[in-house]
């Protein structure tokens, strides 16, 4: 299986990063403004793009406050079936090291490369949102 991996240092503590990854307002501040999310294992969060034409649904699989967030993809690009997303948060002197993974792709064909690029763009938005108060979410 193949994984998309990204790492970034965000200059805020892990609890703030965790909230931005789990709470509806936080997710809307950096990923897409058209977000429906609940910080609860078993919840299915929805993220809409392109005027609602593209919908990503993620089942919240694991939550460890200030440490880890894990989602199982329920809907997204066709080749996302069977993949999952992980966010590991590690406290460091400068703030939080975020280890991101979109895991278990079966091939680098399809959306693998564009998903990697888009995740990097949105992780940069997450960093901006937390460090400056201004992210660059999809404006749906």
CSV table of N, CA and C in Angstrom, one decimal:
chain,number,residue,atom,x,y,z
A,1,UNK,N,0.8,-1.2,0.0
A,1,UNK,CA,0.0,0.0,0.0
A,1,UNK,C,0.9,1.2,0.0
A,2,UNK,N,0.3,2.3,-0.5
A,2,UNK,CA,1.1,3.6,-0.7
A,2,UNK,C,0.5,4.7,0.2
A,3,UNK,N,1.3,5.5,0.7
A,3,UNK,CA,0.9,6.6,1.6
A,3,UNK,C,1.4,8.0,1.1
A,4,UNK,N,0.5,9.0,1.2
A,4,UNK,CA,0.9,10.4,1.0
A,4,UNK,C,1.3,10.8,2.4
A,5,UNK,N,2.5,11.4,2.5
A,5,UNK,CA,3.0,11.8,3.9
A,5,UNK,C,3.5,13.3,3.8
A,6,UNK,N,3.1,14.0,4.8
A,6,UNK,CA,3.6,15.4,4.9
A,6,UNK,C,4.0,15.7,6.4
A,7,UNK,N,4.9,16.6,6.6
A,7,UNK,CA,5.3,16.9,8.0
A,7,UNK,C,5.5,18.4,8.0
A,8,UNK,N,5.0,19.1,9.1
A,8,UNK,CA,5.1,20.5,9.2
A,8,UNK,C,5.2,20.8,10.7
A,9,UNK,N,5.9,21.9,11.0
A,9,UNK,CA,5.9,22.4,12.4
A,9,UNK,C,5.0,23.6,12.4
A,10,UNK,N,4.0,23.6,13.3
A,10,UNK,CA,3.1,24.7,13.5
A,10,UNK,C,3.4,25.3,14.8
A,11,UNK,N,3.5,26.6,14.9
A,11,UNK,CA,4.0,27.3,16.1
A,11,UNK,C,2.8,27.6,17.1
A,12,UNK,N,2.1,26.6,17.4
A,12,UNK,CA,1.1,26.7,18.5
A,12,UNK,C,1.1,25.3,19.1
A,13,UNK,N,0.5,25.2,20.3
A,13,UNK,CA,0.5,23.9,21.0
A,13,UNK,C,-0.4,22.9,20.4
A,14,UNK,N,-0.2,21.6,20.7
A,14,UNK,CA,-1.0,20.5,20.2
A,14,UNK,C,-2.5,20.6,20.4
A,15,UNK,N,-2.9,21.2,21.5
A,15,UNK,CA,-4.3,21.2,21.8
A,15,UNK,C,-5.0,22.1,20.8
A,16,UNK,N,-4.4,23.2,20.4
A,16,UNK,CA,-5.0,24.1,19.4
A,16,UNK,C,-5.0,23.5,18.0
A,17,UNK,N,-4.0,22.7,17.7
A,17,UNK,CA,-3.9,22.0,16.4
A,17,UNK,C,-5.1,21.0,16.4
A,18,UNK,N,-5.2,20.2,17.5
A,18,UNK,CA,-6.2,19.2,17.6
A,18,UNK,C,-7.6,19.8,17.4
A,19,UNK,N,-7.9,20.9,18.0
A,19,UNK,CA,-9.2,21.6,17.8
A,19,UNK,C,-9.4,22.0,16.4
A,20,UNK,N,-8.4,22.5,15.7
A,20,UNK,CA,-8.5,22.8,14.3
A,20,UNK,C,-8.8,21.6,13.4
A,21,UNK,N,-8.4,20.4,13.8
A,21,UNK,CA,-8.6,19.2,13.1
A,21,UNK,C,-9.9,18.5,13.4
A,22,UNK,N,-10.6,18.9,14.5
A,22,UNK,CA,-11.7,18.2,15.0
A,22,UNK,C,-13.0,19.0,15.1
A,23,UNK,N,-12.9,20.3,15.3
A,23,UNK,CA,-14.1,21.1,15.5
A,23,UNK,C,-14.5,21.7,14.2
A,24,UNK,N,-15.8,21.9,14.0
A,24,UNK,CA,-16.4,22.4,12.7
A,24,UNK,C,-15.8,23.7,12.4
A,25,UNK,N,-15.8,24.7,13.3
A,25,UNK,CA,-15.3,26.0,13.0
A,25,UNK,C,-13.8,26.0,12.6
A,26,UNK,N,-13.0,25.1,13.3
A,26,UNK,CA,-11.6,25.0,13.0
A,26,UNK,C,-11.4,24.4,11.6
A,27,UNK,N,-12.1,23.4,11.2
A,27,UNK,CA,-12.0,22.8,9.9
A,27,UNK,C,-12.4,23.7,8.8
A,28,UNK,N,-13.5,24.5,9.1
A,28,UNK,CA,-13.9,25.5,8.1
A,28,UNK,C,-12.9,26.6,7.9
A,29,UNK,N,-12.1,26.9,8.9
A,29,UNK,CA,-11.1,27.9,8.9
A,29,UNK,C,-9.9,27.7,8.0
A,30,UNK,N,-9.7,26.4,7.7
A,30,UNK,CA,-8.5,26.1,6.9
A,30,UNK,C,-8.7,25.1,5.7
A,31,UNK,N,-9.8,24.3,5.7
A,31,UNK,CA,-10.0,23.3,4.7
A,31,UNK,C,-11.1,23.7,3.7
A,32,UNK,N,-12.3,23.7,4.1
A,32,UNK,CA,-13.4,24.2,3.3
A,32,UNK,C,-14.5,24.8,4.2
A,33,UNK,N,-15.0,26.0,3.7
A,33,UNK,CA,-16.0,26.7,4.5
A,33,UNK,C,-17.3,25.9,4.6
A,34,UNK,N,-17.5,25.0,3.7
A,34,UNK,CA,-18.7,24.2,3.7
A,34,UNK,C,-18.4,22.9,4.4
A,35,UNK,N,-18.4,22.9,5.7
A,35,UNK,CA,-18.0,21.8,6.5
A,35,UNK,C,-19.1,21.5,7.5
A,36,UNK,N,-19.3,20.2,7.7
A,36,UNK,CA,-20.2,19.7,8.8
A,36,UNK,C,-19.4,18.7,9.6
A,37,UNK,N,-19.0,19.0,10.8
A,37,UNK,CA,-18.1,18.1,11.6
A,37,UNK,C,-18.5,18.1,13.0
A,38,UNK,N,-18.2,16.9,13.6
A,38,UNK,CA,-18.4,16.7,15.1
A,38,UNK,C,-17.2,16.0,15.6
A,39,UNK,N,-16.6,16.5,16.7
A,39,UNK,CA,-15.4,15.8,17.3
A,39,UNK,C,-15.8,14.6,18.2
A,40,UNK,N,-16.3,13.6,17.5
A,40,UNK,CA,-16.7,12.4,18.2
A,40,UNK,C,-16.4,11.1,17.4
A,41,UNK,N,-15.8,10.1,18.0
A,41,UNK,CA,-15.6,8.9,17.3
A,41,UNK,C,-16.9,8.3,16.8
A,42,UNK,N,-16.9,7.9,15.5
A,42,UNK,CA,-18.1,7.4,14.9
A,42,UNK,C,-18.9,8.4,14.1
A,43,UNK,N,-18.6,9.7,14.3
A,43,UNK,CA,-19.3,10.7,13.5
A,43,UNK,C,-18.8,10.6,12.1
A,44,UNK,N,-19.6,11.0,11.1
A,44,UNK,CA,-19.2,11.1,9.7
A,44,UNK,C,-19.2,12.6,9.3
A,45,UNK,N,-18.0,13.1,9.2
A,45,UNK,CA,-17.9,14.6,8.8
A,45,UNK,C,-18.0,14.7,7.3
A,46,UNK,N,-18.6,15.9,6.9
A,46,UNK,CA,-18.7,16.1,5.5
A,46,UNK,C,-18.0,17.4,5.1
A,47,UNK,N,-17.3,17.4,4.0
A,47,UNK,CA,-16.6,18.5,3.5
A,47,UNK,C,-16.9,18.7,2.0
A,48,UNK,N,-17.5,19.8,1.6
A,48,UNK,CA,-18.0,20.1,0.3
A,48,UNK,C,-17.1,21.1,-0.5
A,49,UNK,N,-16.9,20.8,-1.7
A,49,UNK,CA,-16.0,21.6,-2.6
A,49,UNK,C,-16.8,21.8,-3.9
A,50,UNK,N,-16.3,22.8,-4.7
A,50,UNK,CA,-16.9,23.1,-6.0
A,50,UNK,C,-18.4,23.2,-6.0
A,51,UNK,N,-18.9,24.1,-5.1
A,51,UNK,CA,-20.3,24.4,-5.0
A,51,UNK,C,-21.1,23.2,-4.5
A,52,UNK,N,-20.5,22.3,-3.8
A,52,UNK,CA,-21.1,21.1,-3.3
A,52,UNK,C,-21.1,19.9,-4.3
A,53,UNK,N,-20.5,20.1,-5.4
A,53,UNK,CA,-20.4,19.0,-6.4
A,53,UNK,C,-19.5,17.9,-6.0
A,54,UNK,N,-18.5,18.2,-5.3
A,54,UNK,CA,-17.5,17.2,-4.8
A,54,UNK,C,-17.6,17.1,-3.3
A,55,UNK,N,-18.0,16.0,-2.8
A,55,UNK,CA,-18.2,15.8,-1.3
A,55,UNK,C,-17.3,14.7,-0.8
A,56,UNK,N,-16.6,15.1,0.3
A,56,UNK,CA,-15.7,14.1,1.0
A,56,UNK,C,-16.4,13.8,2.3
A,57,UNK,N,-16.5,12.6,2.6
A,57,UNK,CA,-17.1,12.1,3.9
A,57,UNK,C,-16.0,11.3,4.6
A,58,UNK,N,-15.8,11.7,5.8
A,58,UNK,CA,-14.8,11.0,6.6
A,58,UNK,C,-15.4,10.6,7.9
A,59,UNK,N,-15.3,9.3,8.2
A,59,UNK,CA,-15.7,8.8,9.5
A,59,UNK,C,-14.6,9.0,10.5
A,60,UNK,N,-14.9,9.6,11.6
A,60,UNK,CA,-14.0,9.8,12.7
A,60,UNK,C,-13.7,8.5,13.3
A,61,UNK,N,-12.4,8.0,13.2
A,61,UNK,CA,-12.1,6.6,13.6
A,61,UNK,C,-11.3,6.7,15.0
A,62,UNK,N,-10.6,7.7,15.2
A,62,UNK,CA,-9.8,7.8,16.4
A,62,UNK,C,-9.5,9.2,16.8
A,63,UNK,N,-9.7,9.5,18.1
A,63,UNK,CA,-9.4,10.8,18.6
A,63,UNK,C,-8.6,10.6,20.0
A,64,UNK,N,-7.4,11.2,20.0
A,64,UNK,CA,-6.7,11.3,21.3
A,64,UNK,C,-6.3,12.8,21.4
A,65,UNK,N,-7.0,13.5,22.4
A,65,UNK,CA,-6.9,14.9,22.5
A,65,UNK,C,-5.4,15.4,22.5
A,66,UNK,N,-5.1,16.3,21.6
A,66,UNK,CA,-3.8,16.9,21.6
A,66,UNK,C,-2.7,15.9,21.0
A,67,UNK,N,-3.1,14.7,20.5
A,67,UNK,CA,-2.1,13.7,20.1
A,67,UNK,C,-2.4,13.1,18.7
A,68,UNK,N,-3.7,12.8,18.4
A,68,UNK,CA,-4.0,12.0,17.2
A,68,UNK,C,-5.4,12.2,16.8
A,69,UNK,N,-5.5,12.3,15.4
A,69,UNK,CA,-6.8,12.3,14.8
A,69,UNK,C,-6.7,11.3,13.6
A,70,UNK,N,-7.8,10.5,13.5
A,70,UNK,CA,-7.8,9.5,12.4
A,70,UNK,C,-9.1,9.5,11.8
A,71,UNK,N,-9.2,9.5,10.4
A,71,UNK,CA,-10.4,9.4,9.7
A,71,UNK,C,-10.4,8.3,8.7
A,72,UNK,N,-11.5,7.6,8.5
A,72,UNK,CA,-11.7,6.6,7.5
A,72,UNK,C,-12.5,7.2,6.4
A,73,UNK,N,-12.0,7.2,5.1
A,73,UNK,CA,-12.7,7.8,4.0
A,73,UNK,C,-13.9,7.0,3.7
A,74,UNK,N,-15.1,7.7,3.7
A,74,UNK,CA,-16.4,7.0,3.3
A,74,UNK,C,-16.8,7.5,1.9
A,75,UNK,N,-16.3,8.7,1.5
A,75,UNK,CA,-16.6,9.2,0.1
A,75,UNK,C,-15.6,10.2,-0.2
A,76,UNK,N,-15.2,10.2,-1.5
A,76,UNK,CA,-14.2,11.1,-2.0
A,76,UNK,C,-13.9,10.8,-3.4
A,77,UNK,N,-12.7,11.0,-3.9
A,77,UNK,CA,-12.3,10.5,-5.2
A,77,UNK,C,-12.5,9.0,-5.3
A,78,UNK,N,-12.7,8.5,-6.5
A,78,UNK,CA,-13.0,7.0,-6.6
A,78,UNK,C,-11.9,6.2,-6.0
A,79,UNK,N,-10.6,6.6,-6.1
A,79,UNK,CA,-9.6,5.7,-5.6
A,79,UNK,C,-9.3,6.0,-4.1
A,80,UNK,N,-10.1,6.7,-3.5
A,80,UNK,CA,-9.9,6.9,-2.0
A,80,UNK,C,-10.6,5.8,-1.2
A,81,UNK,N,-11.4,5.0,-1.9
A,81,UNK,CA,-12.1,3.9,-1.2
A,81,UNK,C,-11.0,3.0,-0.5
A,82,UNK,N,-11.2,2.8,0.8
A,82,UNK,CA,-10.3,1.9,1.6
A,82,UNK,C,-9.1,2.7,2.1
A,83,UNK,N,-9.0,4.0,1.9
A,83,UNK,CA,-7.9,4.8,2.5
A,83,UNK,C,-8.3,5.4,3.8
A,84,UNK,N,-7.4,5.9,4.5
A,84,UNK,CA,-7.6,6.6,5.8
A,84,UNK,C,-6.6,7.7,5.9
A,85,UNK,N,-7.0,8.7,6.7
A,85,UNK,CA,-6.2,9.9,7.0
A,85,UNK,C,-5.8,9.9,8.4
A,86,UNK,N,-4.5,10.2,8.7
A,86,UNK,CA,-4.0,10.3,10.1
A,86,UNK,C,-3.3,11.6,10.3
A,87,UNK,N,-3.5,12.1,11.5
A,87,UNK,CA,-2.8,13.3,11.9
A,87,UNK,C,-2.2,13.0,13.3
A,88,UNK,N,-0.9,12.9,13.3
A,88,UNK,CA,-0.2,12.7,14.6
A,88,UNK,C,0.5,14.0,15.0
A,89,UNK,N,0.2,14.4,16.3
A,89,UNK,CA,0.7,15.7,16.8
A,89,UNK,C,1.7,15.4,17.9
A,90,UNK,N,2.9,16.0,17.7
A,90,UNK,CA,4.0,15.8,18.6
A,90,UNK,C,4.5,17.2,19.1
A,91,UNK,N,4.4,17.4,20.4
A,91,UNK,CA,4.9,18.6,21.0
A,91,UNK,C,6.4,18.8,20.7
A,92,UNK,N,6.8,20.0,20.3
A,92,UNK,CA,8.2,20.3,20.1
A,92,UNK,C,8.4,21.7,20.6
A,93,UNK,N,9.7,22.1,20.8
A,93,UNK,CA,10.0,23.4,21.4
A,93,UNK,C,9.3,24.5,20.7
A,94,UNK,N,9.2,24.5,19.3
A,94,UNK,CA,8.6,25.5,18.6
A,94,UNK,C,7.0,25.5,18.5
A,95,UNK,N,6.4,24.4,19.0
A,95,UNK,CA,5.0,24.3,19.0
A,95,UNK,C,4.6,22.8,18.8
A,96,UNK,N,4.1,22.5,17.6
A,96,UNK,CA,3.7,21.1,17.3
A,96,UNK,C,4.2,20.6,16.0
A,97,UNK,N,4.8,19.4,16.0
A,97,UNK,CA,5.1,18.8,14.7
A,97,UNK,C,3.9,18.0,14.3
A,98,UNK,N,3.4,18.3,13.1
A,98,UNK,CA,2.3,17.6,12.6
A,98,UNK,C,2.8,16.6,11.5
A,99,UNK,N,2.4,15.3,11.8
A,99,UNK,CA,2.8,14.2,10.8
A,99,UNK,C,1.4,13.8,10.2
A,100,UNK,N,1.3,14.1,8.9
A,100,UNK,CA,0.1,13.8,8.2
A,100,UNK,C,0.3,12.6,7.3
A,101,UNK,N,-0.8,11.8,7.2
A,101,UNK,CA,-0.7,10.7,6.3
A,101,UNK,C,-2.1,10.4,5.6
A,102,UNK,N,-2.1,10.3,4.3
A,102,UNK,CA,-3.3,9.8,3.6
A,102,UNK,C,-2.9,8.4,3.2
A,103,UNK,N,-3.4,7.4,3.8
A,103,UNK,CA,-2.7,6.0,3.8
A,103,UNK,C,-3.6,5.0,3.0
A,104,UNK,N,-2.8,4.0,2.5
A,104,UNK,CA,-3.3,2.8,1.9
A,104,UNK,C,-3.9,3.0,0.5
A,105,UNK,N,-3.3,3.8,-0.3
A,105,UNK,CA,-3.7,3.9,-1.7
A,105,UNK,C,-3.2,2.6,-2.3
A,106,UNK,N,-3.9,2.1,-3.3
A,106,UNK,CA,-3.5,0.9,-4.0
A,106,UNK,C,-2.5,1.2,-5.2
A,107,UNK,N,-2.5,2.4,-5.6
A,107,UNK,CA,-1.7,2.8,-6.8
A,107,UNK,C,-1.3,4.3,-6.8
A,108,UNK,N,-0.3,4.6,-7.5
A,108,UNK,CA,0.0,6.0,-7.7
A,108,UNK,C,-0.7,6.6,-8.9
A,109,UNK,N,-1.5,5.8,-9.5
A,109,UNK,CA,-2.4,6.3,-10.6
A,109,UNK,C,-3.6,7.0,-10.0
A,110,UNK,N,-4.4,7.6,-10.8
A,110,UNK,CA,-5.6,8.2,-10.4
A,110,UNK,C,-5.3,9.5,-9.6
A,111,UNK,N,-5.9,9.7,-8.5
A,111,UNK,CA,-5.8,11.0,-7.8
A,111,UNK,C,-4.6,11.1,-6.8
A,112,UNK,N,-3.7,10.1,-6.8
A,112,UNK,CA,-2.6,10.1,-5.8
A,112,UNK,C,-1.8,11.4,-5.8
A,113,UNK,N,-1.3,11.8,-7.0
A,113,UNK,CA,-0.4,13.0,-7.1
A,113,UNK,C,-1.2,14.3,-6.8
A,114,UNK,N,-2.4,14.4,-7.4
A,114,UNK,CA,-3.2,15.6,-7.1
A,114,UNK,C,-3.6,15.7,-5.6
A,115,UNK,N,-3.9,14.6,-5.0
A,115,UNK,CA,-4.3,14.6,-3.6
A,115,UNK,C,-3.1,15.0,-2.8
A,116,UNK,N,-1.9,14.5,-3.1
A,116,UNK,CA,-0.7,14.9,-2.4
A,116,UNK,C,-0.5,16.4,-2.4
A,117,UNK,N,-0.6,17.0,-3.6
A,117,UNK,CA,-0.5,18.4,-3.8
A,117,UNK,C,-1.5,19.2,-3.0
A,118,UNK,N,-2.8,18.8,-3.2
A,118,UNK,CA,-3.9,19.5,-2.5
A,118,UNK,C,-3.7,19.4,-1.0
A,119,UNK,N,-3.3,18.2,-0.5
A,119,UNK,CA,-3.1,18.1,1.0
A,119,UNK,C,-2.0,19.1,1.4
A,120,UNK,N,-1.0,19.2,0.7
A,120,UNK,CA,0.1,20.1,1.0
A,120,UNK,C,-0.4,21.6,1.1
A,121,UNK,N,-1.2,21.9,0.1
A,121,UNK,CA,-1.8,23.3,0.1
A,121,UNK,C,-2.7,23.5,1.3
A,122,UNK,N,-3.5,22.5,1.6
A,122,UNK,CA,-4.4,22.7,2.8
A,122,UNK,C,-3.7,22.6,4.1
A,123,UNK,N,-2.6,21.9,4.2
A,123,UNK,CA,-1.8,21.8,5.4
A,123,UNK,C,-1.1,23.2,5.6
A,124,UNK,N,-0.7,23.8,4.5
A,124,UNK,CA,-0.2,25.2,4.6
A,124,UNK,C,-1.2,26.1,5.1
A,125,UNK,N,-2.5,25.9,4.6
A,125,UNK,CA,-3.6,26.7,5.1
A,125,UNK,C,-3.8,26.5,6.6
A,126,UNK,N,-3.7,25.3,7.0
A,126,UNK,CA,-3.9,25.0,8.5
A,126,UNK,C,-2.8,25.7,9.3
A,127,UNK,N,-1.6,25.7,8.8
A,127,UNK,CA,-0.5,26.4,9.5
A,127,UNK,C,-0.8,27.9,9.6
A,128,UNK,N,-1.2,28.5,8.5
A,128,UNK,CA,-1.6,29.9,8.5
A,128,UNK,C,-2.7,30.2,9.4
A,129,UNK,N,-3.7,29.4,9.3
A,129,UNK,CA,-4.9,29.6,10.2
A,129,UNK,C,-4.5,29.6,11.7
A,130,UNK,N,-3.7,28.7,12.1
A,130,UNK,CA,-3.3,28.6,13.5
A,130,UNK,C,-2.3,29.6,13.9
A,131,UNK,N,-1.3,30.0,13.0
A,131,UNK,CA,-0.3,30.9,13.4
A,131,UNK,C,-0.7,32.4,13.2
A,132,UNK,N,-1.6,32.7,12.3
A,132,UNK,CA,-2.0,34.1,12.0
A,132,UNK,C,-3.4,34.4,12.1
A,133,UNK,N,-4.3,33.3,12.3
A,133,UNK,CA,-5.7,33.5,12.4
A,133,UNK,C,-6.4,33.5,11.0
A,134,UNK,N,-5.6,33.4,9.9
A,134,UNK,CA,-6.1,33.4,8.6
A,134,UNK,C,-5.6,32.2,7.8
A,135,UNK,N,-6.6,31.3,7.5
A,135,UNK,CA,-6.3,30.2,6.6
A,135,UNK,C,-6.7,30.5,5.2
A,136,UNK,N,-6.6,29.6,4.3
A,136,UNK,CA,-7.0,29.7,2.9
A,136,UNK,C,-7.9,28.6,2.5
A,137,UNK,N,-9.1,28.5,3.2
A,137,UNK,CA,-10.0,27.4,2.9
A,137,UNK,C,-10.7,27.5,1.6
A,138,UNK,N,-11.1,26.4,1.0
A,138,UNK,CA,-11.9,26.4,-0.2
A,138,UNK,C,-13.2,27.2,0.2
A,139,UNK,N,-13.5,28.2,-0.7
A,139,UNK,CA,-14.5,29.2,-0.3
A,139,UNK,C,-16.0,28.8,-0.5
A,140,UNK,N,-16.3,27.5,-0.8
A,140,UNK,CA,-17.6,27.1,-1.1
A,140,UNK,C,-18.6,27.9,-0.2
